[in-house]
Short mmCIF file of C-alpha atoms in Angstrom, two decimals:
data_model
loop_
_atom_site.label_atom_id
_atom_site.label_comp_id
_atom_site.label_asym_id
_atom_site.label_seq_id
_atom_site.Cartn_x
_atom_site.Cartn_y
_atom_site.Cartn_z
CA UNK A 94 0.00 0.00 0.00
CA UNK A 95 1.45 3.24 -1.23
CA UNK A 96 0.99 6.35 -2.33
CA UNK A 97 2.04 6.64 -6.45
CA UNK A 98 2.80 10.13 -6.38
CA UNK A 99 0.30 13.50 -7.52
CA UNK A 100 -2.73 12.93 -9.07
CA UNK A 101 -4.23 16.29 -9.81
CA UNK A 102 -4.81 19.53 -8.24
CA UNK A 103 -7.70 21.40 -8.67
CA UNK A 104 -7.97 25.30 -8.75
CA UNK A 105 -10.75 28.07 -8.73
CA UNK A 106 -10.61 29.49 -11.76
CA UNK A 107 -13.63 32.67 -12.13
CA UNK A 108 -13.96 32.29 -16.38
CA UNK A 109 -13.70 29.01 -17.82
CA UNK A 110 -13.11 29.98 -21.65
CA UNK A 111 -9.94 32.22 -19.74
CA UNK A 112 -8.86 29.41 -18.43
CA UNK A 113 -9.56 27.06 -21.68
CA UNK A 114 -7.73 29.66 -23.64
CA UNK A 115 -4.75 29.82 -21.65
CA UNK A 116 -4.20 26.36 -20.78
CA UNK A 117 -4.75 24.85 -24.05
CA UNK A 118 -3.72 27.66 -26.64
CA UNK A 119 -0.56 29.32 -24.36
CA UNK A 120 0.43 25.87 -22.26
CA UNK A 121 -0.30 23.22 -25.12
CA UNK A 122 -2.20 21.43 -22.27
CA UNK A 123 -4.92 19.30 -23.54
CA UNK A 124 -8.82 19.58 -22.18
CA UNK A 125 -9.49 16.14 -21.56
CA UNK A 126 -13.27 16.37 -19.98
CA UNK A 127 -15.68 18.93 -19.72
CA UNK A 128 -18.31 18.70 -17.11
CA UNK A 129 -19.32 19.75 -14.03
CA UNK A 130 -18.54 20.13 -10.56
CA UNK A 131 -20.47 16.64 -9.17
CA UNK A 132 -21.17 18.36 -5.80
CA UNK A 133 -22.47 21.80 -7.28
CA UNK A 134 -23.55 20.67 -10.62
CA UNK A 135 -24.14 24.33 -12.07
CA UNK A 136 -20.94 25.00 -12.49
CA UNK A 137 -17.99 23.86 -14.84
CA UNK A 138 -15.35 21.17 -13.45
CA UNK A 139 -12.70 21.33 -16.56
CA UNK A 140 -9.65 18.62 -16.72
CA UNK A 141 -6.40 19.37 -18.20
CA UNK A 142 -3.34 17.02 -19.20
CA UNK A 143 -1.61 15.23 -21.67
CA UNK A 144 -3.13 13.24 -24.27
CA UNK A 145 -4.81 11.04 -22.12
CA UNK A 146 -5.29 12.87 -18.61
CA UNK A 147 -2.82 10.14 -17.05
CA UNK A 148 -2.53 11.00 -13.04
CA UNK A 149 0.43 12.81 -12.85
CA UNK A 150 -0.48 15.51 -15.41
CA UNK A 151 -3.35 16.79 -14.45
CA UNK A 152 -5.14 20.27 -13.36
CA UNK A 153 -8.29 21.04 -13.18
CA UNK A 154 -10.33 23.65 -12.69
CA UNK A 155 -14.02 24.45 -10.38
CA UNK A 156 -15.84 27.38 -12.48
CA UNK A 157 -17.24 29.76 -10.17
CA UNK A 158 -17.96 32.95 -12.22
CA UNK A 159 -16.78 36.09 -11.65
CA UNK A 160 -15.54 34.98 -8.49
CA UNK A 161 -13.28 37.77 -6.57
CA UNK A 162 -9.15 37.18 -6.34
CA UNK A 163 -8.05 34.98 -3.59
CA UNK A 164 -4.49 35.35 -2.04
CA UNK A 165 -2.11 32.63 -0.76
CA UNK A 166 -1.48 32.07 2.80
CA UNK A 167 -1.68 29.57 5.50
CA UNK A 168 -3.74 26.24 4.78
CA UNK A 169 -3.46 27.27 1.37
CA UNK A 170 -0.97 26.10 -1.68
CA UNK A 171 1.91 28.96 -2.58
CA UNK A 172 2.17 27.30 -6.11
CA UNK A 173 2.22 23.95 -8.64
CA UNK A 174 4.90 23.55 -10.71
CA UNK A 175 4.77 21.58 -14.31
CA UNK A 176 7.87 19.55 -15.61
CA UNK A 177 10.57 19.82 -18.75
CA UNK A 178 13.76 18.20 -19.47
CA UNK A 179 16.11 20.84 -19.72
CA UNK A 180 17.02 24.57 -19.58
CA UNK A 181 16.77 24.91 -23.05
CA UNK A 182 13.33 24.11 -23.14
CA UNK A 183 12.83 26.73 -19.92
CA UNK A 184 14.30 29.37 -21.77
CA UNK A 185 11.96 28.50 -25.26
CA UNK A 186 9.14 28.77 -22.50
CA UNK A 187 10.24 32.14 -21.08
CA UNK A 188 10.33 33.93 -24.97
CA UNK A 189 6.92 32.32 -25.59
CA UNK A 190 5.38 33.67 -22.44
CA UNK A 191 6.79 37.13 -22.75
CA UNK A 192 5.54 37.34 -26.20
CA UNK A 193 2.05 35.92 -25.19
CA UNK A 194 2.42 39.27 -22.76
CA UNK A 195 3.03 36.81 -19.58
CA UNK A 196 5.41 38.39 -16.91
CA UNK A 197 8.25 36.11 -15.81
CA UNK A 198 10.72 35.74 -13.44
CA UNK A 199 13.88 33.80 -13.89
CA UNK A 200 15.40 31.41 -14.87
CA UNK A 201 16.32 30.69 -11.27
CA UNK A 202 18.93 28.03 -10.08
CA UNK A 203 17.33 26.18 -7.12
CA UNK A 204 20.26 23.80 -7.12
CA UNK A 205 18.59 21.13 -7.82
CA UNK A 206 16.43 22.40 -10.33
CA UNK A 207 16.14 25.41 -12.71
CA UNK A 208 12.92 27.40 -12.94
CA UNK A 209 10.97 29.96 -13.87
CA UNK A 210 7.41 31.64 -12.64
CA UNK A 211 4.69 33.25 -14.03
CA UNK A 212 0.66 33.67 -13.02
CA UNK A 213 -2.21 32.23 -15.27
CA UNK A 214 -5.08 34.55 -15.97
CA UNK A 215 -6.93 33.94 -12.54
CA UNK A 216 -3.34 34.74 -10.76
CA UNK A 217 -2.34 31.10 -9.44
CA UNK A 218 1.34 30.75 -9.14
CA UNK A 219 2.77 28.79 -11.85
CA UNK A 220 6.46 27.54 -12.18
CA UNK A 221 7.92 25.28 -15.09
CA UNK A 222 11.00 23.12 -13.52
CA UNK A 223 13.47 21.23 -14.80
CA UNK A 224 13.68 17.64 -14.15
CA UNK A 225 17.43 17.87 -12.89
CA UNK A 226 20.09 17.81 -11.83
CA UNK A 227 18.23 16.48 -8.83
CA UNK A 228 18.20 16.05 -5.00
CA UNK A 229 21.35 14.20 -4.80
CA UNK A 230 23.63 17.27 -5.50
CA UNK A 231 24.24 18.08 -2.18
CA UNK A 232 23.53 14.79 -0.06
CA UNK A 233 23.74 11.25 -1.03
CA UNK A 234 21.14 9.43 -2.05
CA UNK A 235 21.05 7.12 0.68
CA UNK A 236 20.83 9.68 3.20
CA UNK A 237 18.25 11.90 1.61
CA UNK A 238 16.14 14.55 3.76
CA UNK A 239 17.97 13.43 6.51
CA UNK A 240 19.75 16.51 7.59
CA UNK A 241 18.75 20.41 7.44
CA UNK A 242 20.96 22.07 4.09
CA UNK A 243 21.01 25.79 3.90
CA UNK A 244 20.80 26.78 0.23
CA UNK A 245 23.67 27.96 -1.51
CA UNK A 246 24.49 31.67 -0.85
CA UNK A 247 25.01 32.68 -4.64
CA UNK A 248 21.52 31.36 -5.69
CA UNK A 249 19.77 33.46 -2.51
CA UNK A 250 17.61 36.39 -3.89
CA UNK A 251 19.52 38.61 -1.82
CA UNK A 252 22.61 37.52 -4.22
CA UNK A 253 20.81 37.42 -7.33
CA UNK A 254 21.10 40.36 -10.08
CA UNK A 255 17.53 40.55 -11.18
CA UNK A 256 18.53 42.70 -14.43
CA UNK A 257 21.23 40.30 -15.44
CA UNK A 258 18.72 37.23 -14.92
CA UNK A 259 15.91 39.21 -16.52
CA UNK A 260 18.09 38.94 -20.19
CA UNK A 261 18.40 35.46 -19.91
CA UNK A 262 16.09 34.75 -22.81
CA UNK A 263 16.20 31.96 -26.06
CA UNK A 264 16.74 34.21 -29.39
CA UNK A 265 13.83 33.67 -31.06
CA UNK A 266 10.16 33.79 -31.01
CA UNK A 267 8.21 30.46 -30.51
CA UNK A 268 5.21 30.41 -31.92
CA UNK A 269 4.85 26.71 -31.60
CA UNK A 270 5.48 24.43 -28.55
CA UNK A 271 8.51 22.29 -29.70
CA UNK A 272 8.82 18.75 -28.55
CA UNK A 273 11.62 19.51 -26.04
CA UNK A 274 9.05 21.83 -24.14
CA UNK A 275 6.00 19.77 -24.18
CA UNK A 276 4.89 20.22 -20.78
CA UNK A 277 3.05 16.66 -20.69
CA UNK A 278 5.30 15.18 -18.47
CA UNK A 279 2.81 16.20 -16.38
CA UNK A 280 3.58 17.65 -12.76
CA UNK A 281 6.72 18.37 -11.12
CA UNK A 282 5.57 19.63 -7.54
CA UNK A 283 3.01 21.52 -5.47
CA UNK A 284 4.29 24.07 -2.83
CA UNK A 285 1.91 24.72 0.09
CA UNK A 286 2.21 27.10 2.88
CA UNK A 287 2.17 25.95 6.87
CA UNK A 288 2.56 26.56 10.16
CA UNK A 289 5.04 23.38 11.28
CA UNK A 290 7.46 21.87 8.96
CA UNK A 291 7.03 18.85 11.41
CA UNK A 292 3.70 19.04 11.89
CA UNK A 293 3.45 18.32 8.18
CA UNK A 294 6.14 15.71 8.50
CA UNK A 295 4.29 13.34 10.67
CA UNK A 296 1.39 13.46 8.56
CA UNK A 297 3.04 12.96 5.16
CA UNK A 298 5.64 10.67 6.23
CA UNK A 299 3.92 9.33 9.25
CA UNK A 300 0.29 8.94 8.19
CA UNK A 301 0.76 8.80 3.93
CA UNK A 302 4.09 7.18 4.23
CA UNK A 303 6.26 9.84 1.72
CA UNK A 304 9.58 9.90 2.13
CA UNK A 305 11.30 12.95 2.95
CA UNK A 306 13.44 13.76 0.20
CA UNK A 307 14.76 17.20 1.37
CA UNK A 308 15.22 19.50 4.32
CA UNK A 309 16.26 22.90 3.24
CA UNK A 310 14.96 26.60 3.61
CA UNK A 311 13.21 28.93 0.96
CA UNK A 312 15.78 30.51 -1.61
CA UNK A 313 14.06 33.80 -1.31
CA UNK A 314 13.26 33.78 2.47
CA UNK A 315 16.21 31.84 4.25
CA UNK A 316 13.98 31.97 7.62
CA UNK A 317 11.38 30.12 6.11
CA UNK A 318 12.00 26.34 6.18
CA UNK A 319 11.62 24.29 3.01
CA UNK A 320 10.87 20.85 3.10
CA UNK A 321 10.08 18.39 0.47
CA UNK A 322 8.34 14.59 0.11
CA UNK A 323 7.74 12.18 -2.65
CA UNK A 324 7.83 8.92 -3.69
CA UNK A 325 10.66 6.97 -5.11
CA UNK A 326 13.46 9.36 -3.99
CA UNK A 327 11.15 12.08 -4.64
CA UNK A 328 10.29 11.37 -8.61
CA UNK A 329 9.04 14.84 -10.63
CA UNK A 330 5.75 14.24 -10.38
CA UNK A 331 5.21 12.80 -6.47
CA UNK A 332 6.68 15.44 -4.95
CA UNK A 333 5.04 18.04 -2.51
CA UNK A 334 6.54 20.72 -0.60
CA UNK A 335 5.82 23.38 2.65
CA UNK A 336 7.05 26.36 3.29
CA UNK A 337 6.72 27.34 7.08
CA UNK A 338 5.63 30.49 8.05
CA UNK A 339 5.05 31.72 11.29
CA UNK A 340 1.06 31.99 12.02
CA UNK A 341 1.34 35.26 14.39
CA UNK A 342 2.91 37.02 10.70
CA UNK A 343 1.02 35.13 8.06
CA UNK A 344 -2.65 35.57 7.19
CA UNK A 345 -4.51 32.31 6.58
CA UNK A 346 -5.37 31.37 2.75
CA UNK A 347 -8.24 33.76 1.32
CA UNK A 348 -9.85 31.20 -1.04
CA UNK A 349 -11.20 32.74 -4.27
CA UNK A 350 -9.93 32.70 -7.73
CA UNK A 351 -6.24 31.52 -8.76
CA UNK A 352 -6.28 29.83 -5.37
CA UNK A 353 -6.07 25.84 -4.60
CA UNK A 354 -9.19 24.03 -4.13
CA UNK A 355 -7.74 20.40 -2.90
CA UNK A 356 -4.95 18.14 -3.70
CA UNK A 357 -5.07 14.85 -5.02
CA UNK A 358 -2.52 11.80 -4.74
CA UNK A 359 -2.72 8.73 -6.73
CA UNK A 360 -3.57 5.47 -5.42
CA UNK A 361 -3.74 2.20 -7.12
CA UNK A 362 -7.21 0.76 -6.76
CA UNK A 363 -10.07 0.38 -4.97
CA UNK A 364 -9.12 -1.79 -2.39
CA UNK A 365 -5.91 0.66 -1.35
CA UNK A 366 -7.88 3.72 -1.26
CA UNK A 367 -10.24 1.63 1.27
CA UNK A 368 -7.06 0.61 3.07
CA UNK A 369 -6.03 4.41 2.79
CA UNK A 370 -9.20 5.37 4.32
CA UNK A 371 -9.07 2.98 7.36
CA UNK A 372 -5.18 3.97 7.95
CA UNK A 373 -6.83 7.58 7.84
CA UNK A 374 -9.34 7.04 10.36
CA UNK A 375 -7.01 4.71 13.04
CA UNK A 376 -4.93 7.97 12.95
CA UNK A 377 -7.93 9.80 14.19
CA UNK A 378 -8.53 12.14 10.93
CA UNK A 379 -11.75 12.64 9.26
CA UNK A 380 -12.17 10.73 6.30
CA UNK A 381 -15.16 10.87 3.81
CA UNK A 382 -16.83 7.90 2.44
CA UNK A 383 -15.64 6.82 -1.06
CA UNK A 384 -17.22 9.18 -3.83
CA UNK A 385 -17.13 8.04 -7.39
CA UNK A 386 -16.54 10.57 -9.63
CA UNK A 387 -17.02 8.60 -12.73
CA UNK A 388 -12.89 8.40 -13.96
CA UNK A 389 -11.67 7.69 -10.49
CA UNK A 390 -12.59 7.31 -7.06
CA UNK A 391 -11.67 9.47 -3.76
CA UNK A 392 -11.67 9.77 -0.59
CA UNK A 393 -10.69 13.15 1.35
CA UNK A 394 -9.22 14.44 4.38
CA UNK A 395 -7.34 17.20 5.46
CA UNK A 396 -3.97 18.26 6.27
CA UNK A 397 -2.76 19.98 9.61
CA UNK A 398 -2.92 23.01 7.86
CA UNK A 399 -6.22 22.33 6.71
CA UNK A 400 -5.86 21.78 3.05
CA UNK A 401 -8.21 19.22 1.60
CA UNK A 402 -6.36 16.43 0.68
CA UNK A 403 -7.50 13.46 -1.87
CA UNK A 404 -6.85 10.40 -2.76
CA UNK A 405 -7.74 9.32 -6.16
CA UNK A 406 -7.60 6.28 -8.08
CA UNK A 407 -5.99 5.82 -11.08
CA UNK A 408 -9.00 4.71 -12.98
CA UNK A 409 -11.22 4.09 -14.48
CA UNK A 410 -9.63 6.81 -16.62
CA UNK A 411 -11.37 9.80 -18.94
CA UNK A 412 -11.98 7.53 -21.82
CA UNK A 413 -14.75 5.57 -19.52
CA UNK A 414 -16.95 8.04 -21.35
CA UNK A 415 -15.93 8.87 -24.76
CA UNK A 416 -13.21 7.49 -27.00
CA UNK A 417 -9.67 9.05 -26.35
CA UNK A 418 -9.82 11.17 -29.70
CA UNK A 419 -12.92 12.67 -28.63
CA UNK A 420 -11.80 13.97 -24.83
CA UNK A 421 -12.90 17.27 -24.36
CA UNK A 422 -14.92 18.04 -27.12
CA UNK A 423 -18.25 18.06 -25.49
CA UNK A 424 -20.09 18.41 -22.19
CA UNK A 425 -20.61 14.77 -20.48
CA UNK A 426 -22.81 14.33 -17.11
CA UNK A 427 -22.18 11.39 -14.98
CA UNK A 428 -25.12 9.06 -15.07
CA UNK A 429 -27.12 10.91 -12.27
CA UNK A 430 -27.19 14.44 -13.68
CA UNK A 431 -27.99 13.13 -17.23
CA UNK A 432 -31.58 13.57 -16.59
CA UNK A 433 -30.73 17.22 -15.81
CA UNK A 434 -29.04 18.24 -18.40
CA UNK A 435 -31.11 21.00 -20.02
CA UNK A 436 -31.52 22.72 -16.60
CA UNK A 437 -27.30 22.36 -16.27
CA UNK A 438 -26.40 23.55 -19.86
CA UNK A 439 -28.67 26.69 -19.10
CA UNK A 440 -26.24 27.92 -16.70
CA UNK A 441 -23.66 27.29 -18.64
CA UNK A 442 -22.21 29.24 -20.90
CA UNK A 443 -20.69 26.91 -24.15
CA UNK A 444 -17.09 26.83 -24.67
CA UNK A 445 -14.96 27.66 -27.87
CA UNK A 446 -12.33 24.98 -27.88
CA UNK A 447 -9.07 25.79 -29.75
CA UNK A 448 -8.13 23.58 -32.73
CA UNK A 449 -4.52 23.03 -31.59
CA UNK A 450 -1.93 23.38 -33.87
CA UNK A 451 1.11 22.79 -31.60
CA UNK A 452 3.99 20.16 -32.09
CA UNK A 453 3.93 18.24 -29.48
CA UNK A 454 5.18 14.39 -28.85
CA UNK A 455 3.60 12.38 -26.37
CA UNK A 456 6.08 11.73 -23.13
CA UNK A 457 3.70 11.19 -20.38
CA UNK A 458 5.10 10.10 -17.04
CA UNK A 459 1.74 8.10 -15.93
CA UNK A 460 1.69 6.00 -13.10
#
């Protein structure tokens, strides 16, 4: 019984053809099911990923229109981060952002990745990592996350020349998304925001049985510890991260647009997640019974922090539905709103889906 790494994440997002636009037509992420939110079914619930929403590459996305601006803070998530190979790729990124009028920041070394940051359309934090050169720069693998590592003083932002680092750019324009930058690889990381770096510990190690892959502090705020966790030496793709901040100087998460609904981390099948669920429960958490929702199941609890935390099967899949080549073409209602669905589509308003032009290869990193 283990935990397989991220599943999805799922994000308030206040316009849903915004968020198609951007996500599809900027990202080369595919839309791989359009419905609704199961538990508030007049709204949009939109899934984005590679070619076959494989667990690992997925966002999605709860419609709530015209929803103010949240803002990160405690119990909340700081930002997600999406995976490529290599710098090159980071730096074709960073030209096709700025000229898609997307403010960036970096490339930043974070020794054991390279990075840069930017802010979809509802503000959410995004960062596009590279998969290396890894955790085992500074530490040996065997001994990983076993011992606090200040981060290097040169790659600090107090020791960073933000002009310099600001003309780091690839030469040309990119109006297509090469191979090399596909970002189907799915998922790198998710950053969240706490109040105990060990608090967190014994419930992602302790209770959900991640290994702690690094103990260092935040490059940009060395008080601020920085811990990370995953799954097979901490894989892109399982990993998930905290930032401590002190709760007598943070404000707690204002939930709203841009901001983190839940988190989800894969599970094999049905019988783990009930496993899952009674491990949850002897620990003394709330755990909710097992909801289907129709191309996986969950079960949820919470954090320390509070953040809702899922875990999700990795099927039946999105193609339970509709054939692969179809995904995300038109609305589909799980059996039990199909009787509904005249009063649903009436507050809806229809989405324009891109034809995608992009050149992308398929490299998914599915579980």
């Amino acid at each position: 019984m283990s935990i397989l790494g991220l599943h999805h994440i799922t994000i308030v997002s206040a316009d849903a053809q915004r968020t198609v636009d951007f996500y599809t037509g900027v990202l080369g992420l595919r839309l791989v099911k359009q419905t609704v939110n199961f538990d508030d079914p007049g709204s949009y619930h939109l899934y984005f990923g590679d070619q076959h929403g494989s667990a690992g590459t997925i966002i999605t996305f709860f419609e709530w229109p015209r929803a103010p601006r949240g803002a990160t803070g405690l119990g909340g998530t700081h930002h997600l981060a999406l995976s490529v190979t290599n710098e090159q790729a980071l730096l074709k990124w960073k030209r096709r952002l700025l000229d898609a009028k997307v403010r960036v920041n970096g490339p930043y070394d974070r020794n054991y990745f390279k990075s840069l940051y930017f802010r979809d359309p509802d503000g959410t934090i995004l960062e596009i990592a590279t998969k290396g050169p890894g955790w085992t720069v500074d530490e040996p693998l065997e001994s990983l996350g076993q011992t606090a590592l200040m981060p290097p003083k040169e790659l600090m932002s107090s020791n960073r020349n933000e002009c310099d680092i600001a003309t780091i750019n690839w030469p040309e324009p990119v109006p297509e998304i090469t191979a090399d930058m596909s970002l189907h690889e799915g998922l790198h990381h998710i950053s969240a925001i706490g109040a105990s770096v060990e608090r967190s510990h014994e419930f992602y190690a302790g209770i959900l049985g991640l290994q702690r892959v690094k103990m260092t502090y935040n490059f940009d705020d060395p008080t601020s510890a920085h811990w990370y966790w995953g799954s097979e030496n901490g894989k892109p793709g399982t990993v998930m991260t905290y930032f401590e901040r002190d709760p007598a100087h943070t404000r707690p998460v204002r939930m709203g647009a841009g901001q983190t609904h839940h988190i989800a981390f894969a599970v094999a099948n049905d019988d783990e997640q009930l496993a899952w669920r009674e491990r949850l429960l002897s620990f003394g958490k709330r755990v909710s019974p097992v909801q289907d929702r129709t191309y996986f199941k969950s079960i949820y609890t919470n954090d320390p922090d509070g953040h809702i935390i899922e875990l999700a099967t990795l099927g039946p899949g999105f193609a339970v539905d509709e054939p692969v080549e179809q995904l995300g073409k038109t609305l589909k209602l799980p059996p039990w709103l199909e009787t509904q669905r005249s009063l649903i589509e009436e507050h809806l308003t229809p989405l324009v889906i891109p034809c995608s032009k992009l050149a992308v290869v398929e490299q998914s990193h599915a579980f």
